[in-house]
mmCIF file of C-alpha atoms (C1' of nucleotides) and ligand atoms in Angstrom:
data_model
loop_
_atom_site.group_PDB
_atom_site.id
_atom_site.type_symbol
_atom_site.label_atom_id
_atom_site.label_comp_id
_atom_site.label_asym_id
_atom_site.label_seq_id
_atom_site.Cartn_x
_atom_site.Cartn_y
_atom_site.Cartn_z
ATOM 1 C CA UNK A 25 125.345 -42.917 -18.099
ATOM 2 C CA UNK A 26 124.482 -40.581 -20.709
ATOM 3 C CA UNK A 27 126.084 -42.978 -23.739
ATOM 4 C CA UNK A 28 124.138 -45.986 -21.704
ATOM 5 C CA UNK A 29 121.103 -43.842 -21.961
ATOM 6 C CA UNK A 30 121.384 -43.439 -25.859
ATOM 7 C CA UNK A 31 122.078 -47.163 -25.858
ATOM 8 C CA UNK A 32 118.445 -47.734 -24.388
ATOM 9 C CA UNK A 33 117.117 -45.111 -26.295
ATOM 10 C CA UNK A 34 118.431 -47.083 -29.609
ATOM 11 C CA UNK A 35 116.995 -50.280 -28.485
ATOM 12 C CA UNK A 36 113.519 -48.917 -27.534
ATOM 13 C CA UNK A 37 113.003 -47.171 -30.962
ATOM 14 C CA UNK A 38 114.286 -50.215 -32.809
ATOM 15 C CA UNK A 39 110.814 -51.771 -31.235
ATOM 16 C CA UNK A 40 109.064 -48.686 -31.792
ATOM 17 C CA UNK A 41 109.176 -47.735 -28.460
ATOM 18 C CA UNK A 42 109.688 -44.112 -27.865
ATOM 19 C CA UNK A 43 111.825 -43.001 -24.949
ATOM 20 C CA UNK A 44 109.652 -40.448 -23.226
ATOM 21 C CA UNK A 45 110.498 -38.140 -20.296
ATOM 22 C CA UNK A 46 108.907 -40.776 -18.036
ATOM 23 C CA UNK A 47 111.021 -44.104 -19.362
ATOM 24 C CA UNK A 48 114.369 -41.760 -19.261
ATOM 25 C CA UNK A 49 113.677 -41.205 -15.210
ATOM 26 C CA UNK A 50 113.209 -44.504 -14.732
ATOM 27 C CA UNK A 51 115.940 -45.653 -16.462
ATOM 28 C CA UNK A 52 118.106 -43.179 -14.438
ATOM 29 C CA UNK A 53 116.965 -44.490 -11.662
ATOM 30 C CA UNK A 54 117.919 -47.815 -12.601
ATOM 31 C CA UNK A 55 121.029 -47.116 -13.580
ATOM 32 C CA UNK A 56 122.103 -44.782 -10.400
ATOM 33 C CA UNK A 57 121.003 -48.288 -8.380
ATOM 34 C CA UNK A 58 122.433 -50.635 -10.136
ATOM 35 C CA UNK A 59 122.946 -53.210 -7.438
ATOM 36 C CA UNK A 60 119.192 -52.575 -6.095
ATOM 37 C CA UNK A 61 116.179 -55.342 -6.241
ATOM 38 C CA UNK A 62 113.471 -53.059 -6.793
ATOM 39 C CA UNK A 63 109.974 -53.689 -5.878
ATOM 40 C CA UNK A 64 107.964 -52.052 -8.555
ATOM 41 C CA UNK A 65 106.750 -49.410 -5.848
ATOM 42 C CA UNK A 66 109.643 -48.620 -4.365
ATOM 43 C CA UNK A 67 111.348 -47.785 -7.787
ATOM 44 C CA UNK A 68 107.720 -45.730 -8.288
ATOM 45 C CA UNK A 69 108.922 -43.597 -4.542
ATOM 46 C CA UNK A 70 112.259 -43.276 -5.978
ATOM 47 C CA UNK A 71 111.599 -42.125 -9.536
ATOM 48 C CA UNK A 72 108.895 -39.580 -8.016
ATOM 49 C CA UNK A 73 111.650 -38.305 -6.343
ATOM 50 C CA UNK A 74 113.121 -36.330 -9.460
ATOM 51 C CA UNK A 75 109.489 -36.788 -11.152
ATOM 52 C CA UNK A 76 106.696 -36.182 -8.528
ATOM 53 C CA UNK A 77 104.110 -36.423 -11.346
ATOM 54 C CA UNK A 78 104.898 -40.280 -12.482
ATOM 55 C CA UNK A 79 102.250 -42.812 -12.244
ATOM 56 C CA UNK A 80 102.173 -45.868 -11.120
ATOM 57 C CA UNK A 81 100.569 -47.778 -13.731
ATOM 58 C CA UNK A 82 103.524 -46.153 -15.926
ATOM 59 C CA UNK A 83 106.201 -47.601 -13.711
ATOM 60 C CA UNK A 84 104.277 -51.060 -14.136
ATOM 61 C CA UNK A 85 103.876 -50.819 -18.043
ATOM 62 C CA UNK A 86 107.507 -49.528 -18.825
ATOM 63 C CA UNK A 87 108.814 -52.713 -16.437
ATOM 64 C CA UNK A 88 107.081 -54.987 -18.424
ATOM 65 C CA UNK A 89 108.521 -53.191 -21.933
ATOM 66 C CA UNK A 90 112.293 -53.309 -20.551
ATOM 67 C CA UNK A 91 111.804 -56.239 -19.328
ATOM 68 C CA UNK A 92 110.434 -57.700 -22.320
ATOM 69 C CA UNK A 93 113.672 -55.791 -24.050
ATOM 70 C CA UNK A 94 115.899 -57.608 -21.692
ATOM 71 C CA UNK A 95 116.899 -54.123 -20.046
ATOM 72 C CA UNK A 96 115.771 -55.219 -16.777
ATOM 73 C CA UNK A 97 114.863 -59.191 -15.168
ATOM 74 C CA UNK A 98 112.378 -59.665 -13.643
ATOM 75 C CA UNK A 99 112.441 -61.919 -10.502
ATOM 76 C CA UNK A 100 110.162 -63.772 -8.014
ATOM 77 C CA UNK A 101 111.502 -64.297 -4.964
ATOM 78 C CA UNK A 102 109.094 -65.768 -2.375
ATOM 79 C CA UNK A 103 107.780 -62.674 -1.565
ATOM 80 C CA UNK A 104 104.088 -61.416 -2.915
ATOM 81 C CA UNK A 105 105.548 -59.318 -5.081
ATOM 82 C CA UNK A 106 108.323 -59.256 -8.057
ATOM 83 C CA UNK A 107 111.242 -57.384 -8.405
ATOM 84 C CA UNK A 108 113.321 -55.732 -10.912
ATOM 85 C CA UNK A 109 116.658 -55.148 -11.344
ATOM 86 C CA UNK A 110 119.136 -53.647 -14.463
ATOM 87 C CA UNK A 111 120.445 -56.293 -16.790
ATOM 88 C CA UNK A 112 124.255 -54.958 -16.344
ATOM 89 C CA UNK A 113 126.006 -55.602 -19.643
ATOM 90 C CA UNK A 114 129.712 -55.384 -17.940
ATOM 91 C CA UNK A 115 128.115 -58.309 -15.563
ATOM 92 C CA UNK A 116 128.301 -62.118 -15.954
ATOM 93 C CA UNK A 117 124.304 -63.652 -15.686
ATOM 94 C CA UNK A 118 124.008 -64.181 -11.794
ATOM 95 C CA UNK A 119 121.458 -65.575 -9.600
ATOM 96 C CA UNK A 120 120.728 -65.014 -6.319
ATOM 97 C CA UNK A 121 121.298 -66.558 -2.992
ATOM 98 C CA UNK A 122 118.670 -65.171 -0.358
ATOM 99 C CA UNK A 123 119.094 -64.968 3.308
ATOM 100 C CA UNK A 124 115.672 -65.693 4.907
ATOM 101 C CA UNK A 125 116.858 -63.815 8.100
ATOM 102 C CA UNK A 126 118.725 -60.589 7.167
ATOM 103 C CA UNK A 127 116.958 -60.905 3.509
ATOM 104 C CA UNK A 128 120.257 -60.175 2.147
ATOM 105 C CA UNK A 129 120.876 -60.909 -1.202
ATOM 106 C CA UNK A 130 123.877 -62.264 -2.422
ATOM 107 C CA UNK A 131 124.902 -63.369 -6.384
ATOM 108 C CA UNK A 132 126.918 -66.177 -7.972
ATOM 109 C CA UNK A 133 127.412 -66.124 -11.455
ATOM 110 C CA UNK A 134 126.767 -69.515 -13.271
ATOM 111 C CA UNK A 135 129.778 -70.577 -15.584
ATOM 112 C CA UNK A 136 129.153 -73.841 -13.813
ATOM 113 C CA UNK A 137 125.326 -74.234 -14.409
ATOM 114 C CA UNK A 138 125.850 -73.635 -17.847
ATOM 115 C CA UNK A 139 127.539 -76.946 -18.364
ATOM 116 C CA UNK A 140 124.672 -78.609 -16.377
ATOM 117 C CA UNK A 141 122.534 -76.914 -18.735
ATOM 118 C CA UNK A 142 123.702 -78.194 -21.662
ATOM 119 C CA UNK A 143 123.531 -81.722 -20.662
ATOM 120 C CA UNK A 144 119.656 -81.212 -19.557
ATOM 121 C CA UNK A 145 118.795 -79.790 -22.706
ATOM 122 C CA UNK A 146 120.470 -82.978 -24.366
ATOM 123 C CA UNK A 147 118.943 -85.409 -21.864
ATOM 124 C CA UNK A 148 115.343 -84.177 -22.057
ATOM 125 C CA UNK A 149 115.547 -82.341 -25.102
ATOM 126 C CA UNK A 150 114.521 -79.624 -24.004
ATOM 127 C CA UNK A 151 115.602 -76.170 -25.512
ATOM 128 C CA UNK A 152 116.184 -73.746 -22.553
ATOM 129 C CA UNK A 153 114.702 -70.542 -23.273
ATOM 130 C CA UNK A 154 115.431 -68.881 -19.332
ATOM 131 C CA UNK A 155 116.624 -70.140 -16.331
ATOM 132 C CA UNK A 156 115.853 -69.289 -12.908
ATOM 133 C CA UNK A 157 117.582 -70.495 -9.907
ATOM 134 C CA UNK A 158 117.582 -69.559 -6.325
ATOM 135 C CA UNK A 159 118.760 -70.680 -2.721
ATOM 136 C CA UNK A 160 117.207 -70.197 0.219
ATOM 137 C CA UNK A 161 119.115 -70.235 3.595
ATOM 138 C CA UNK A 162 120.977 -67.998 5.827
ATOM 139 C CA UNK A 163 123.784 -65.741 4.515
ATOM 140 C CA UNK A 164 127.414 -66.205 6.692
ATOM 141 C CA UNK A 165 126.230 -63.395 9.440
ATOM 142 C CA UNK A 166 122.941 -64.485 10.308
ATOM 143 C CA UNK A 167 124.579 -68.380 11.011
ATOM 144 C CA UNK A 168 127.165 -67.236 12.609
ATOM 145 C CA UNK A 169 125.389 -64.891 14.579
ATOM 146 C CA UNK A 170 122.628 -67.531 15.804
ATOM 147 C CA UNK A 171 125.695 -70.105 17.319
ATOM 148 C CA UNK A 172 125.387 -67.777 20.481
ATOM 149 C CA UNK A 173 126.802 -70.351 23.159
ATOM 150 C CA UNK B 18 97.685 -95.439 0.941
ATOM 151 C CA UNK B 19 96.044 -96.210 3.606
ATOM 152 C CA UNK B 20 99.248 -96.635 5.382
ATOM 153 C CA UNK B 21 100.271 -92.766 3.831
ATOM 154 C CA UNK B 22 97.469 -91.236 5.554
ATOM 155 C CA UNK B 23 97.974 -93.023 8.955
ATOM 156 C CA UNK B 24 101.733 -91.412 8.275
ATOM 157 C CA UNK B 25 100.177 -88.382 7.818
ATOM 158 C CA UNK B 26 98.213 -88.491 10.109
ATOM 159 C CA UNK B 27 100.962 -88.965 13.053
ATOM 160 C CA UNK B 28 103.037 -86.340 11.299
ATOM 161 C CA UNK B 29 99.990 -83.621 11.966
ATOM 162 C CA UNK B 30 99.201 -84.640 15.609
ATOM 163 C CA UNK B 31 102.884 -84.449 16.449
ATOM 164 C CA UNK B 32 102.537 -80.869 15.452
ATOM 165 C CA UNK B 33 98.939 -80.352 17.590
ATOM 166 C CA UNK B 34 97.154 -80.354 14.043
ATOM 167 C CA UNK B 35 93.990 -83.110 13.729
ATOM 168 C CA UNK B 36 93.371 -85.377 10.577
ATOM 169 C CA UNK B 37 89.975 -83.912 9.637
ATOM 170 C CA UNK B 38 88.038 -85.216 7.354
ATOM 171 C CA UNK B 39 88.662 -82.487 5.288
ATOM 172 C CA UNK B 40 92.383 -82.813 5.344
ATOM 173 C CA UNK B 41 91.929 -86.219 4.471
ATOM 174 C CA UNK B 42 90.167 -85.687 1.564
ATOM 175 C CA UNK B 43 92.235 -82.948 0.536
ATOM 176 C CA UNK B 44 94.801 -85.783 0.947
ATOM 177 C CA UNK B 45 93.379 -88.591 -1.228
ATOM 178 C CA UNK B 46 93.158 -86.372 -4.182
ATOM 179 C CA UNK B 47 96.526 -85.022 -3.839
ATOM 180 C CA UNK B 48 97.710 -88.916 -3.340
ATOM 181 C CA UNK B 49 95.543 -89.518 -6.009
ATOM 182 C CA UNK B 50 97.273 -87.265 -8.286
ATOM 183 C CA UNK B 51 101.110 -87.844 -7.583
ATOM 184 C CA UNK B 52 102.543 -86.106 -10.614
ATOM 185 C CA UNK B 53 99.866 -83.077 -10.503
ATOM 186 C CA UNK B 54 100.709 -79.505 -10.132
ATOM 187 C CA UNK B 55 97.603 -78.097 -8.437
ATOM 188 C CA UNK B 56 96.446 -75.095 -8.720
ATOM 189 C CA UNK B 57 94.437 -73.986 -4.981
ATOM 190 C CA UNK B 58 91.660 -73.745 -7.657
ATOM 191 C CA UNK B 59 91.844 -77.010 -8.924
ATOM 192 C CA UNK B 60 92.415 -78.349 -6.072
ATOM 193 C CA UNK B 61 89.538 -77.315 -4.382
ATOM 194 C CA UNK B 62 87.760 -78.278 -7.720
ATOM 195 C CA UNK B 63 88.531 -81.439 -7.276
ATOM 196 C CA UNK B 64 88.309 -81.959 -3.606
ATOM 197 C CA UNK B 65 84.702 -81.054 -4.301
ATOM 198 C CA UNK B 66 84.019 -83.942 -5.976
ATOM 199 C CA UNK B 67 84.383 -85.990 -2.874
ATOM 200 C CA UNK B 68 83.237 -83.508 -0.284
ATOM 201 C CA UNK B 69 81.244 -80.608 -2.210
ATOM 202 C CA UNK B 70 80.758 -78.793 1.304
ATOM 203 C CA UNK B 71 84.525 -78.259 1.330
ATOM 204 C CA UNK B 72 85.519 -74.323 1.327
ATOM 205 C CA UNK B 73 88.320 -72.463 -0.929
ATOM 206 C CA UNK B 74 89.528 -70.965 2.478
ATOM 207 C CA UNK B 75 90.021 -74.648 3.943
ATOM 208 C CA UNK B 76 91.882 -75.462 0.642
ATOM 209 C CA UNK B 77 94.444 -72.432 1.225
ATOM 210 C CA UNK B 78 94.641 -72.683 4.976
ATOM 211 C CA UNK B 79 95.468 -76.780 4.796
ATOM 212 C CA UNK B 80 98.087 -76.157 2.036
ATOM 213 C CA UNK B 81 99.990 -73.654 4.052
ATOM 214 C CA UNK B 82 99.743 -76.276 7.271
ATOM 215 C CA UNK B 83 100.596 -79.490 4.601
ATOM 216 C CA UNK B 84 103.688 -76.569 3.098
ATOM 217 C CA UNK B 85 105.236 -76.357 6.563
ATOM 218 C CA UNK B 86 105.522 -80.112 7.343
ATOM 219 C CA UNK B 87 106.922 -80.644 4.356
ATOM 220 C CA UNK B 88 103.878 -82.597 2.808
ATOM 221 C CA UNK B 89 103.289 -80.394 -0.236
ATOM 222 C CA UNK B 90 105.949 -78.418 -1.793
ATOM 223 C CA UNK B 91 104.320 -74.966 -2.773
ATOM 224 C CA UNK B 92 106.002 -74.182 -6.781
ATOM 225 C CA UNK B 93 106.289 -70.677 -8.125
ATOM 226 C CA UNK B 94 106.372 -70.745 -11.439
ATOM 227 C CA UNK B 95 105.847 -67.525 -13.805
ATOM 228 C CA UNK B 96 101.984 -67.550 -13.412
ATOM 229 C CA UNK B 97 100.009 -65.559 -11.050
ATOM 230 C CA UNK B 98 98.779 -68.418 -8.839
ATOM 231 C CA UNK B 99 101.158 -70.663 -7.036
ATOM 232 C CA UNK B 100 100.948 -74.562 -7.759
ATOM 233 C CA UNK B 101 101.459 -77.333 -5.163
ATOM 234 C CA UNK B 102 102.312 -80.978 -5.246
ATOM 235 C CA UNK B 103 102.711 -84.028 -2.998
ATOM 236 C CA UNK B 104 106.066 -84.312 -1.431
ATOM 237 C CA UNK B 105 107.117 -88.670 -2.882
ATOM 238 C CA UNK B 106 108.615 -89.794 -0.407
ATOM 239 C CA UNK B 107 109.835 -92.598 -3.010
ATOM 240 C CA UNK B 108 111.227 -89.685 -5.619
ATOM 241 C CA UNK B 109 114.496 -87.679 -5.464
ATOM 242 C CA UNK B 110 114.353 -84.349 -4.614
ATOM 243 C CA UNK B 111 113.476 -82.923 -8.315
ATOM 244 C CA UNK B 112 113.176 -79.573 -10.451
ATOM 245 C CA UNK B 113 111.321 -78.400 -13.500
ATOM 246 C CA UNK B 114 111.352 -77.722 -17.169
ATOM 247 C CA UNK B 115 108.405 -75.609 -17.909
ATOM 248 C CA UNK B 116 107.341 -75.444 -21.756
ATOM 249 C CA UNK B 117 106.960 -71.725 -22.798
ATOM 250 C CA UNK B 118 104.556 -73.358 -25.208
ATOM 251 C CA UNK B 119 102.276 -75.794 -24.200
ATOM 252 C CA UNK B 120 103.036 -75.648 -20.738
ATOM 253 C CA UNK B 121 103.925 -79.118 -20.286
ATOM 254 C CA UNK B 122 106.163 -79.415 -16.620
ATOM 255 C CA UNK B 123 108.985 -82.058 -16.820
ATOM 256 C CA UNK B 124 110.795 -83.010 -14.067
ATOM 257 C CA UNK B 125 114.892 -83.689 -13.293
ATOM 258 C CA UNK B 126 116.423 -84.897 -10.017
ATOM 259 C CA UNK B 127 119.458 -82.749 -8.841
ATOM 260 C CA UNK B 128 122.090 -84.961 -7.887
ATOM 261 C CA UNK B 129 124.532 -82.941 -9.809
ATOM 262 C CA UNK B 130 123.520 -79.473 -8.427
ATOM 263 C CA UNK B 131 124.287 -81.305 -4.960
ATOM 264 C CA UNK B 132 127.789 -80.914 -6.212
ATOM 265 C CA UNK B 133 126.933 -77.233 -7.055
ATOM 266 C CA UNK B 134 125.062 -76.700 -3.806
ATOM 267 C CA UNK B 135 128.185 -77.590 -1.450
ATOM 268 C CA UNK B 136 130.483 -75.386 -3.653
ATOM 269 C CA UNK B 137 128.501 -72.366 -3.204
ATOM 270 C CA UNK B 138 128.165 -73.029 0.562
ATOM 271 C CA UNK B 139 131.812 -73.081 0.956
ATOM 272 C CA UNK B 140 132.421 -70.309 -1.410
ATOM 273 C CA UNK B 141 130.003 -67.672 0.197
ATOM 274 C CA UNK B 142 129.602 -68.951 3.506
ATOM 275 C CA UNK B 143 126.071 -69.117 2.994
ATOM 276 C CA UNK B 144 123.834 -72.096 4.294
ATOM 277 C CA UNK B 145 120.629 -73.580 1.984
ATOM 278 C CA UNK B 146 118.187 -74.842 3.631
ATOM 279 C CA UNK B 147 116.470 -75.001 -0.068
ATOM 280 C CA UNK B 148 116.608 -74.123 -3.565
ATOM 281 C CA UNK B 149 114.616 -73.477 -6.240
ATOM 282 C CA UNK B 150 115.115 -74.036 -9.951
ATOM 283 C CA UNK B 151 113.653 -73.498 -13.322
ATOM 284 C CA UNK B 152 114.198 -73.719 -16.761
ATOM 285 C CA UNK B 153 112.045 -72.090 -19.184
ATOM 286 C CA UNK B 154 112.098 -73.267 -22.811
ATOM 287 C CA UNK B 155 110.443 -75.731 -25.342
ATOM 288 C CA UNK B 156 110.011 -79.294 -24.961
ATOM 289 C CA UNK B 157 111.092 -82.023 -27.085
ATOM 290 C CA UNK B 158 107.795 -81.638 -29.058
ATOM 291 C CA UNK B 159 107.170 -77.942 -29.502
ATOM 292 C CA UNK B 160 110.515 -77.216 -30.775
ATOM 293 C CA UNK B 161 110.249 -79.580 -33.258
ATOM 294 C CA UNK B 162 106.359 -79.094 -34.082
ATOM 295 C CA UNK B 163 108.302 -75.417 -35.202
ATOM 296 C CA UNK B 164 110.495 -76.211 -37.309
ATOM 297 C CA UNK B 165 108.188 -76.408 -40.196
ATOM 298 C CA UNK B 166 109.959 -76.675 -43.462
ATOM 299 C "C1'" DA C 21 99.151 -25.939 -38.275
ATOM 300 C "C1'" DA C 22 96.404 -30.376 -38.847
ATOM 301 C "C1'" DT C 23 96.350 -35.394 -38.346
ATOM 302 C "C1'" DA C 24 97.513 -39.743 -36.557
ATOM 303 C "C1'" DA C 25 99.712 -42.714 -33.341
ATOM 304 C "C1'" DT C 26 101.799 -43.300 -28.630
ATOM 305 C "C1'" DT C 27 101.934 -42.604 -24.061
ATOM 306 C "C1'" DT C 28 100.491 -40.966 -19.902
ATOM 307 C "C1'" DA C 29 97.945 -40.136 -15.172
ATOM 308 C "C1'" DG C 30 94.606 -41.564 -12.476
ATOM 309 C "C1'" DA C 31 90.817 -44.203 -11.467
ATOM 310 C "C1'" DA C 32 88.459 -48.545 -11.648
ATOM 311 C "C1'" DA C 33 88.653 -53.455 -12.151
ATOM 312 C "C1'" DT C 34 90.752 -58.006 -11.353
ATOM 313 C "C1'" DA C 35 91.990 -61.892 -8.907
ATOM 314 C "C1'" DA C 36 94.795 -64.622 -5.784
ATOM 315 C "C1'" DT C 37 95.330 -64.925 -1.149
ATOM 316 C "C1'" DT C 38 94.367 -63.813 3.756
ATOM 317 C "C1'" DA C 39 91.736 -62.430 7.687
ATOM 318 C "C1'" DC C 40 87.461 -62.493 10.139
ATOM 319 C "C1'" DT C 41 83.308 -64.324 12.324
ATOM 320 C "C1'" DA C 42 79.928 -67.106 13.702
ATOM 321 C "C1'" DT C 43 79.137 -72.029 13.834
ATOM 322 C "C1'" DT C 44 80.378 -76.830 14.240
ATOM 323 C "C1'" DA C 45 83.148 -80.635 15.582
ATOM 324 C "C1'" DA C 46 86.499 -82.799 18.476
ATOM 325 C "C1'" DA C 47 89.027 -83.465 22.787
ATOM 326 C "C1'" DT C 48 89.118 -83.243 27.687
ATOM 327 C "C1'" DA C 49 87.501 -82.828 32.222
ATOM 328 C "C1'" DT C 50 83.903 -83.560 35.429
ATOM 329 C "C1'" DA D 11 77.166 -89.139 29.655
ATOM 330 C "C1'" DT D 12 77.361 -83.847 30.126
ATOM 331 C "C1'" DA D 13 79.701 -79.608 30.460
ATOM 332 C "C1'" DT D 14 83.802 -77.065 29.137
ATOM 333 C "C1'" DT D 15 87.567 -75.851 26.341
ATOM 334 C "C1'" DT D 16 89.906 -75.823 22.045
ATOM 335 C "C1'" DA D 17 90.609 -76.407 17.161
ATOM 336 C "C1'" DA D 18 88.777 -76.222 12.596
ATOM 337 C "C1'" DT D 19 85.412 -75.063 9.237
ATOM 338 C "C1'" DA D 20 82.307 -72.470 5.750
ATOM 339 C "C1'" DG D 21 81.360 -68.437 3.953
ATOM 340 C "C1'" DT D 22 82.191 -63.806 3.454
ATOM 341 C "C1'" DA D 23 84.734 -59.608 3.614
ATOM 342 C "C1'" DA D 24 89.126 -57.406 3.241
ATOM 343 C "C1'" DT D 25 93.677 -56.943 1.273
ATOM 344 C "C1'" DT D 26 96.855 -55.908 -2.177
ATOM 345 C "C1'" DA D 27 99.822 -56.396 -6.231
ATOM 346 C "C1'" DT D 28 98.997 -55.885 -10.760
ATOM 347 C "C1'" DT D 29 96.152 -54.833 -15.040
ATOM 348 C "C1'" DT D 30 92.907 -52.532 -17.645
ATOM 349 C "C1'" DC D 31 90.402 -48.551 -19.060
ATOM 350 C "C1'" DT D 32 89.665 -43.750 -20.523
ATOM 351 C "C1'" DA D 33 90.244 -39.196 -21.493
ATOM 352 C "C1'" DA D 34 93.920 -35.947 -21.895
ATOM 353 C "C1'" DA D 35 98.616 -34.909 -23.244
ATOM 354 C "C1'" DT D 36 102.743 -35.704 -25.947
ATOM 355 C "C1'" DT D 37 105.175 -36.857 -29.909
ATOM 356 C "C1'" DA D 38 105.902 -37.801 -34.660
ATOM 357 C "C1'" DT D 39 104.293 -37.054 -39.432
ATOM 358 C "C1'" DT D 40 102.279 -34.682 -43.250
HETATM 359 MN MN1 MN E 204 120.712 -59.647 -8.826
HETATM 360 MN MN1 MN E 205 107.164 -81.568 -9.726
HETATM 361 ZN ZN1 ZN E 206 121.442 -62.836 6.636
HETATM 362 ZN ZN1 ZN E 207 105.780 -77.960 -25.089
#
DNA sequence: AATAATTTAGAAATAATTACTATTAAATAT
DNA sequence: ATATTTAATAGTAATTATTTCTAAATTATT
């Protein structure tokens, strides 16, 4: 945690980003809920919790600076607002699998879609930047649950 | 086309919902424009043409009727407005390259990430009933427009 | 300590989408 | 055809996530 912290700290400065008492909270926060999809207010409730005087407009501008810094993603489910969760280093890239019942989310890492990448980069020529990929459907409770005969 | 709307039109009384004039002109223009991403905006900007008594509310309300029967497929993409397009019937099921540059949208069919698909079902007991992929990057001509020498 | 540059909190603005309301059009029954 | 019921519309108001603005506070630099 700490070393991590330093780690962030490094990267921010080396954009001249300083990191304040405010970006450290949130960034604990972060990193204490790890496996979380935060919606920018409810990472706002949860950082007030050991910082009752953050703002929200912070929380909003320090997303968009980690996530510019690839220290969070950023994702758009197809809800009406985004999420944000920690880019975990020890962690393959993963996208998501969302059950539109329980809302569950569940990840799959893409070895596989990396090949399929390549070849659509060749085939279009097309030089992939970001990918985002997400399935929709119901996760292996909520379909078993709904066979009720 | 003619024959589209009558199909249309069959599709939305089976579901208790009336071909309107409005819906049919919100209709043609999306026929009219196969391969557009529409904006509600532009939609409704273009709609106007033909009916200029149309409202933005009718635009929004038909798209979310046309979104549930499958006629338009609503498209998040990384902007702050969704787009829509015709469902063709004629086309594969297809995804999108968007152009970080000039914001050009190409299109691949996904008969490989079928393959994919049915792996992840198995593998996490989790049932799609849709998916959504992007690739964010530079097309053929903005990535070579850059590499000025 | 003085100066300059960042960052913040909090309020105000923005803008896409949704909800509301009174009116109109369409479908059905009489 | 006329009355009655129902669905759909235009236009406006409300909602809400996110952004922008501003004055004050913090931090780094001289
Ligand atoms: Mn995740
Ligand atoms: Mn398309
Ligand atoms: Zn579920
Ligand atoms: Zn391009």
């Amino acid at each position: 945690m700490a070393e991590l912290i330093k780690k962030y700290k490094r990267l921010l400065s080396q954009n001249n980003y300083k990191l304040t008492p405010q970006r450290n909270d949130i960034l604990k926060v972060l990193i204490e809920n790890k496996e979380t999809h935060f919606s920018a207010d409810r990472l706002y409730k949860e950082v007030q919790k050991i910082n009752p005087d953050i703002g929200l407009a912070t929380i909003y501008r320090n997303l968009e600076i980690f996530s510019e810094l690839n220290i969070v993603h950023k994702l758009e489910f197809e809800s009406d607002y985004k999420h944000y969760e920690l880019v975990d280093m020890d962690k393959e890239h993963h996208h998501h699998l969302i059950c539109l019942n329980c809302n569950k989310i569940l990840e799959f890492s893409d070895e596989d879609l990396e090949k399929f990448e390549k070849r659509l980069e060749k085939e279009y020529s097309f030089l992939t930047i970001d990918h985002h990929i997400k399935f929709y459907g119901y996760c292996n409770e909520c379909h078993i649950n709904s066979q009720e005969g």
